[in-house]
Coordinates of C-alpha atoms in Angstrom, one line a residue:
Chain A
X757 CA 0.0 0.0 -0.1
X758 CA 2.7 2.5 1.0
X759 CA 4.5 1.8 -2.3
X760 CA 1.5 2.7 -4.1
X761 CA 1.0 5.9 -2.4
X762 CA 4.8 6.8 -2.7
X763 CA 5.3 5.7 -6.5
X764 CA 3.8 5.2 -9.8
X765 CA 0.5 3.9 -8.3
X766 CA -0.3 7.5 -7.0
X767 CA 0.0 9.7 -9.9
X768 CA -1.0 13.4 -10.1
X769 CA -3.2 13.8 -13.4
X770 CA -3.5 17.2 -14.7
X771 CA -5.4 17.2 -18.0
X772 CA -3.3 14.9 -20.4
X773 CA -0.3 15.2 -18.1
X774 CA 0.6 12.6 -15.5
X775 CA 3.1 13.2 -12.7
X776 CA 4.7 11.0 -10.0
X777 CA 5.7 13.8 -7.8
X778 CA 3.2 16.0 -6.0
X779 CA 5.6 18.6 -5.4
X780 CA 5.7 21.4 -7.8
X781 CA 8.8 23.9 -7.5
X782 CA 9.0 27.5 -8.7
X783 CA 12.6 28.5 -9.9
X784 CA 12.2 32.2 -8.7
X785 CA 14.5 33.3 -5.9
X786 CA 17.3 31.0 -6.3
X787 CA 20.8 32.6 -6.0
X788 CA 22.3 30.7 -9.1
X789 CA 21.6 27.7 -11.2
X790 CA 23.8 25.3 -9.3
X791 CA 21.9 25.9 -6.2
X792 CA 18.6 25.6 -8.1
X793 CA 19.7 22.3 -9.7
X794 CA 20.7 20.7 -6.5
X795 CA 17.4 21.8 -4.9
X796 CA 15.2 20.6 -7.9
X797 CA 17.0 17.2 -7.8
X798 CA 16.6 16.9 -4.0
X799 CA 12.8 17.9 -4.5
X800 CA 12.0 15.1 -6.8
X801 CA 9.7 17.5 -8.8
X802 CA 8.5 16.7 -12.2
X803 CA 7.0 20.0 -13.0
X804 CA 8.5 23.4 -12.4
X805 CA 7.4 26.9 -13.2
X806 CA 9.2 29.6 -15.3
X807 CA 8.4 33.0 -15.9
X808 CA 8.0 34.9 -19.4
X809 CA 10.1 38.0 -19.6
X810 CA 11.5 40.4 -22.4
X811 CA 14.5 38.7 -24.0
X812 CA 17.8 40.6 -23.8
X813 CA 20.0 41.0 -26.7
X814 CA 21.8 37.9 -25.5
X815 CA 18.5 36.0 -25.6
X816 CA 17.6 32.9 -23.8
X817 CA 18.3 31.7 -20.3
X818 CA 20.2 29.0 -18.6
X819 CA 17.0 27.8 -16.7
X820 CA 15.4 26.3 -19.6
X821 CA 18.6 24.1 -20.5
X822 CA 18.8 23.1 -16.9
X823 CA 15.2 22.0 -16.7
X824 CA 15.2 20.1 -20.0
X825 CA 18.5 18.4 -18.8
X826 CA 16.8 17.3 -15.7
X827 CA 13.8 16.0 -17.7
X828 CA 11.3 18.3 -15.8
X829 CA 8.3 19.5 -17.4
X830 CA 8.0 23.2 -17.9
X831 CA 5.1 25.1 -16.4
X832 CA 5.2 28.7 -17.7
X833 CA 3.4 31.3 -15.5
X834 CA 1.8 34.7 -16.3
X835 CA 3.3 36.2 -13.2
X836 CA 3.3 40.2 -13.5
X837 CA 0.3 40.4 -15.7
X838 CA -2.4 42.8 -14.3
X839 CA -5.2 42.1 -16.7
X840 CA -6.9 39.1 -18.4
X841 CA -5.7 40.6 -21.9
X842 CA -2.1 40.6 -20.7
X843 CA -2.3 37.0 -19.2
X844 CA -3.7 35.7 -22.3
X845 CA -1.0 37.1 -24.6
X846 CA 1.7 36.1 -22.2
X847 CA 0.2 32.6 -22.1
X848 CA 0.2 32.5 -26.0
X849 CA 3.7 33.6 -26.2
X850 CA 4.8 30.9 -23.7
X851 CA 3.0 28.3 -25.7
X852 CA 4.8 29.5 -28.8
X853 CA 8.2 29.8 -26.9
X854 CA 8.1 26.5 -25.0
X855 CA 5.9 24.4 -27.1
X856 CA 3.6 23.4 -24.1
X857 CA -0.2 23.6 -23.5
X858 CA 0.3 24.0 -19.9
X859 CA 0.0 27.4 -18.2
X860 CA 0.0 28.7 -14.7
X861 CA -2.5 31.5 -15.0
X862 CA -2.0 34.3 -12.3
X863 CA -3.3 37.9 -12.7
X864 CA -2.1 39.9 -9.6
X865 CA -4.1 42.8 -8.4
X866 CA -1.3 44.8 -7.1
X867 CA 2.4 44.7 -6.0
X868 CA 2.0 45.0 -2.3
X869 CA -0.3 41.7 -1.7
X870 CA 0.2 40.1 -5.0
X871 CA -3.2 38.7 -4.4
X872 CA -5.1 37.3 -7.5
X873 CA -7.6 39.5 -9.1
X874 CA -10.6 37.3 -9.2
X875 CA -12.5 39.0 -12.0
X876 CA -9.7 39.2 -14.4
X877 CA -8.6 35.6 -13.6
X878 CA -11.9 34.1 -14.3
X879 CA -12.1 36.0 -17.6
X880 CA -8.5 35.0 -18.7
X881 CA -9.4 31.4 -17.5
X882 CA -12.2 31.1 -19.8
X883 CA -10.4 32.6 -22.8
X884 CA -7.4 30.4 -22.3
X885 CA -9.5 27.1 -21.9
X886 CA -11.4 28.0 -25.2
X887 CA -8.0 28.5 -26.8
X888 CA -7.0 24.9 -25.9
X889 CA -4.6 25.4 -22.9
X890 CA -4.4 23.2 -19.8
X891 CA -4.9 25.8 -17.3
X892 CA -3.5 25.6 -13.8
X893 CA -5.1 28.7 -12.1
X894 CA -3.8 30.6 -9.2
X895 CA -6.7 31.8 -6.9
X896 CA -7.7 33.2 -3.6
X897 CA -8.8 30.6 -1.0
X898 CA -12.4 31.4 -1.9
X899 CA -14.4 28.1 -2.2
X900 CA -17.0 29.7 -4.5
X901 CA -14.5 31.1 -6.9
X902 CA -12.6 27.8 -6.9
X903 CA -15.8 26.1 -8.2
X904 CA -16.4 28.8 -10.7
X905 CA -12.9 28.3 -12.1
X906 CA -13.4 24.5 -12.3
X907 CA -16.7 25.1 -14.1
X908 CA -14.7 27.4 -16.5
X909 CA -12.7 24.3 -17.5
X910 CA -9.5 24.8 -15.6
X911 CA -7.4 21.6 -15.2
X912 CA -6.3 22.4 -11.7
X913 CA -7.3 24.9 -9.2
X914 CA -4.5 26.5 -7.0
X915 CA -5.8 28.4 -4.0
X916 CA -3.1 30.3 -2.0
X917 CA -2.3 29.5 1.7
X918 CA -1.0 33.0 2.1
X919 CA 0.2 35.8 -0.1
X920 CA 3.2 34.9 -2.3
X921 CA 6.6 35.0 -0.5
X922 CA 5.2 35.6 2.9
X923 CA 5.9 32.2 4.4
X924 CA 2.7 32.6 6.5
X925 CA 1.6 29.3 5.9
X926 CA -2.2 28.2 5.5
X927 CA -4.2 31.1 6.9
X928 CA -7.6 29.5 6.5
X929 CA -7.3 25.8 6.5
X930 CA -11.2 25.4 6.6
X931 CA -11.6 27.3 3.4
X932 CA -8.9 24.9 1.9
X933 CA -10.9 21.9 3.2
X934 CA -14.2 23.4 1.7
X935 CA -12.5 23.8 -1.7
X936 CA -11.2 20.2 -1.6
X937 CA -14.5 18.8 -0.6
X938 CA -16.2 20.0 -3.7
X939 CA -13.6 19.8 -6.3
X940 CA -13.7 17.6 -9.3
X941 CA -10.3 18.7 -10.5
X942 CA -6.7 18.6 -8.5
X943 CA -6.4 21.2 -5.8
X944 CA -2.8 22.3 -5.6
X945 CA -2.0 24.6 -2.6
X946 CA 0.0 27.4 -4.0
X947 CA 1.8 30.2 -2.3
X948 CA 2.4 31.1 1.4
X949 CA 4.3 27.8 2.3
X950 CA 7.1 28.7 4.7
X951 CA 8.4 25.3 6.1
X952 CA 7.8 21.7 5.8
X953 CA 4.8 21.4 8.3
X954 CA 2.9 23.8 6.1
X955 CA 3.1 21.4 3.1
X956 CA 2.2 18.5 5.2
X957 CA -0.8 20.3 6.5
X958 CA -1.9 21.2 2.8
X959 CA -1.8 17.5 2.0
X960 CA -3.5 16.6 5.3
X961 CA -6.3 18.9 4.3
X962 CA -6.7 16.9 1.2
X963 CA -4.8 19.0 -1.4
X964 CA -3.6 16.8 -4.4
X965 CA -0.3 18.7 -4.6
X966 CA 1.8 21.7 -3.3
X967 CA 3.4 24.4 -5.3
X968 CA 6.2 26.3 -3.6
X969 CA 9.2 28.3 -4.5
X970 CA 10.5 30.8 -1.9
X971 CA 10.4 28.4 0.9
X972 CA 13.0 26.4 -0.9
X973 CA 14.9 28.9 -3.0
X974 CA 15.5 31.5 -0.3
X975 CA 16.0 29.0 2.6
X976 CA 19.5 29.0 4.1
X977 CA 20.1 25.5 2.6
X978 CA 17.8 25.1 -0.3
X979 CA 18.8 21.6 -1.0
X980 CA 18.1 20.4 2.4
X981 CA 14.7 22.3 2.4
X982 CA 13.9 20.8 -0.9
X983 CA 14.2 17.3 0.6
X984 CA 12.4 18.3 3.6
X985 CA 9.4 19.4 1.3
X986 CA 9.4 16.3 -0.7
X987 CA 9.2 14.3 2.6
X988 CA 6.6 16.7 4.0
X989 CA 4.3 16.3 0.9
X990 CA 4.7 12.5 1.1
X991 CA 3.8 12.4 4.9
X992 CA 0.8 14.5 4.6
X993 CA -0.5 12.6 1.6
X994 CA 0.2 9.3 3.6
X995 CA -1.6 10.6 6.8
X996 CA -4.6 11.8 4.7
X997 CA -4.9 8.2 3.0
X998 CA -4.4 6.6 6.6
X999 CA -7.1 8.7 8.4
X1000 CA -6.3 10.4 11.4
X1001 CA -7.8 9.9 14.9
X1002 CA -10.5 12.3 15.8
X1003 CA -9.6 15.1 18.1
X1004 CA -10.8 14.7 21.8
X1005 CA -11.3 17.1 24.5
X1006 CA -10.6 14.7 27.3
X1007 CA -7.9 12.1 27.5
X1008 CA -8.2 8.7 26.4
X1009 CA -5.9 6.0 28.0
X1010 CA -3.8 4.0 25.5
X1011 CA -3.0 1.4 28.0
X1012 CA -5.4 -1.1 29.1
X1013 CA -7.3 -0.5 32.5
X1014 CA -6.2 -2.5 35.4
Chain B
X1129 CA 11.3 53.6 -40.0
X1130 CA 11.0 53.4 -36.1
X1131 CA 10.0 50.1 -34.3
X1132 CA 9.4 49.7 -30.6
X1133 CA 11.2 46.5 -29.6
X1134 CA 10.6 45.4 -26.1
X1135 CA 9.9 49.2 -25.3
X1136 CA 12.9 50.6 -26.9
X1137 CA 12.5 52.8 -30.1
X1138 CA 15.0 51.4 -33.0
X1139 CA 15.5 52.3 -36.6
X1140 CA 14.9 49.7 -39.3
X1141 CA 14.7 49.9 -43.1
X1142 CA 11.2 49.6 -44.6
X1143 CA 10.3 45.9 -45.4
X1144 CA 12.0 44.6 -42.3
X1145 CA 10.6 41.3 -41.2
X1146 CA 10.3 39.9 -37.7
X1147 CA 13.2 37.4 -38.7
X1148 CA 15.3 40.4 -39.7
X1149 CA 14.7 42.0 -36.2
X1150 CA 15.8 39.1 -34.3
X1151 CA 18.8 38.7 -36.7
X1152 CA 19.9 42.3 -36.2
X1153 CA 19.5 42.0 -32.3
X1154 CA 21.3 38.8 -32.1
X1155 CA 18.3 37.2 -30.1
X1156 CA 18.5 33.4 -29.7
X1157 CA 16.0 31.6 -31.7
X1158 CA 15.1 28.9 -29.4
X1159 CA 12.9 29.4 -26.4
X1160 CA 11.7 32.9 -27.4
X1161 CA 8.3 34.0 -28.7
X1162 CA 7.3 37.2 -30.5
X1163 CA 4.2 39.5 -30.4
X1164 CA 3.5 42.1 -33.0
X1165 CA 1.2 44.8 -32.0
X1166 CA -0.1 42.5 -29.4
X1167 CA -0.7 39.3 -31.7
X1168 CA 1.7 36.3 -31.6
X1169 CA 3.6 35.7 -34.7
X1170 CA 4.2 32.0 -35.0
X1171 CA 7.8 30.9 -35.5
X1172 CA 7.2 29.7 -39.0
X1173 CA 5.8 33.2 -40.0
X1174 CA 8.7 35.1 -38.9
X1175 CA 10.5 35.3 -42.3
X1176 CA 7.3 36.5 -43.9
X1177 CA 5.9 39.0 -41.3
X1178 CA 6.7 42.5 -42.4
X1179 CA 7.0 44.9 -39.5
X1180 CA 5.1 48.2 -40.0
X1181 CA 6.4 51.6 -39.1
X1182 CA 5.5 52.4 -35.6
X1183 CA 4.8 48.8 -34.6
X1184 CA 5.4 47.4 -31.2
X1185 CA 7.2 44.1 -31.0
X1186 CA 7.6 42.2 -28.0
X1187 CA 10.2 39.4 -27.9
X1188 CA 9.8 37.1 -24.7
X1189 CA 11.7 34.1 -23.3
X1190 CA 11.5 32.1 -20.2
X1191 CA 13.4 33.0 -17.1
X1192 CA 13.5 31.8 -13.4
X1193 CA 10.3 32.7 -11.7
X1194 CA 7.2 31.5 -9.9

């Protein structure tokens, strides 16, 4: 049983894509590509985000070469976009540049919170689904919006635990449980993870995967933290499947009475 | 004529194509995509896509992020 949970028998399926790892890593924040490579390998990730930016005159960037060498599937994001129109164009450019149907849709409302703009996000999701993309959508921890995004045809819904880069963990675990309880597509906890216990909690709450970046890339030892996150996701997944004991107010003896 | 490439105004001769612009800038061909006035120009169309005077050309690539 354990082997099934840990290996091939327990795949994460997003649209047509099947993944053996339930940990998705963002590449932002790593001090250099060597550090990033060690962290990615330690994490066991099979899907990793990249951002789309204006090409300088030298062109290209080493991160693509690295991810291709490691055999990791690319997940381009639309980070930095403020409107549905911008996000749709960025997604189309990513598809052309990277030859993938996958996109992590994110439309940020402002720079201080980087919170998702729900109106623009839903609009962009509808357009991208109609255009044939496999859309993984970054959203607030709003159970109603999560359902609307699923109904719009998103292949995975990714509610935040807390704002991007804050490391504040999962601020509203009940909302995440509500989202999971009604979801028909994978739910991926995205943003806010600070340390391993946050990733475990996400999986215990029933999330299908965790996406994190800062918690690993800006940790004092990214490689070690990546391994911690991999273990944490596995632990949470196992605990969820195992079924935890109910919480009790009073003690219950675990030794037999005299 | 003047073309705005990634926000910078640059001079190109009339009849310049998207492929000519990439060539002139020395931009890598792999892993990049081009939008001409907000519309994606497919890779296979670069050589035939003439850039009009005053056009906005965006050339994007993937970088670390997210």
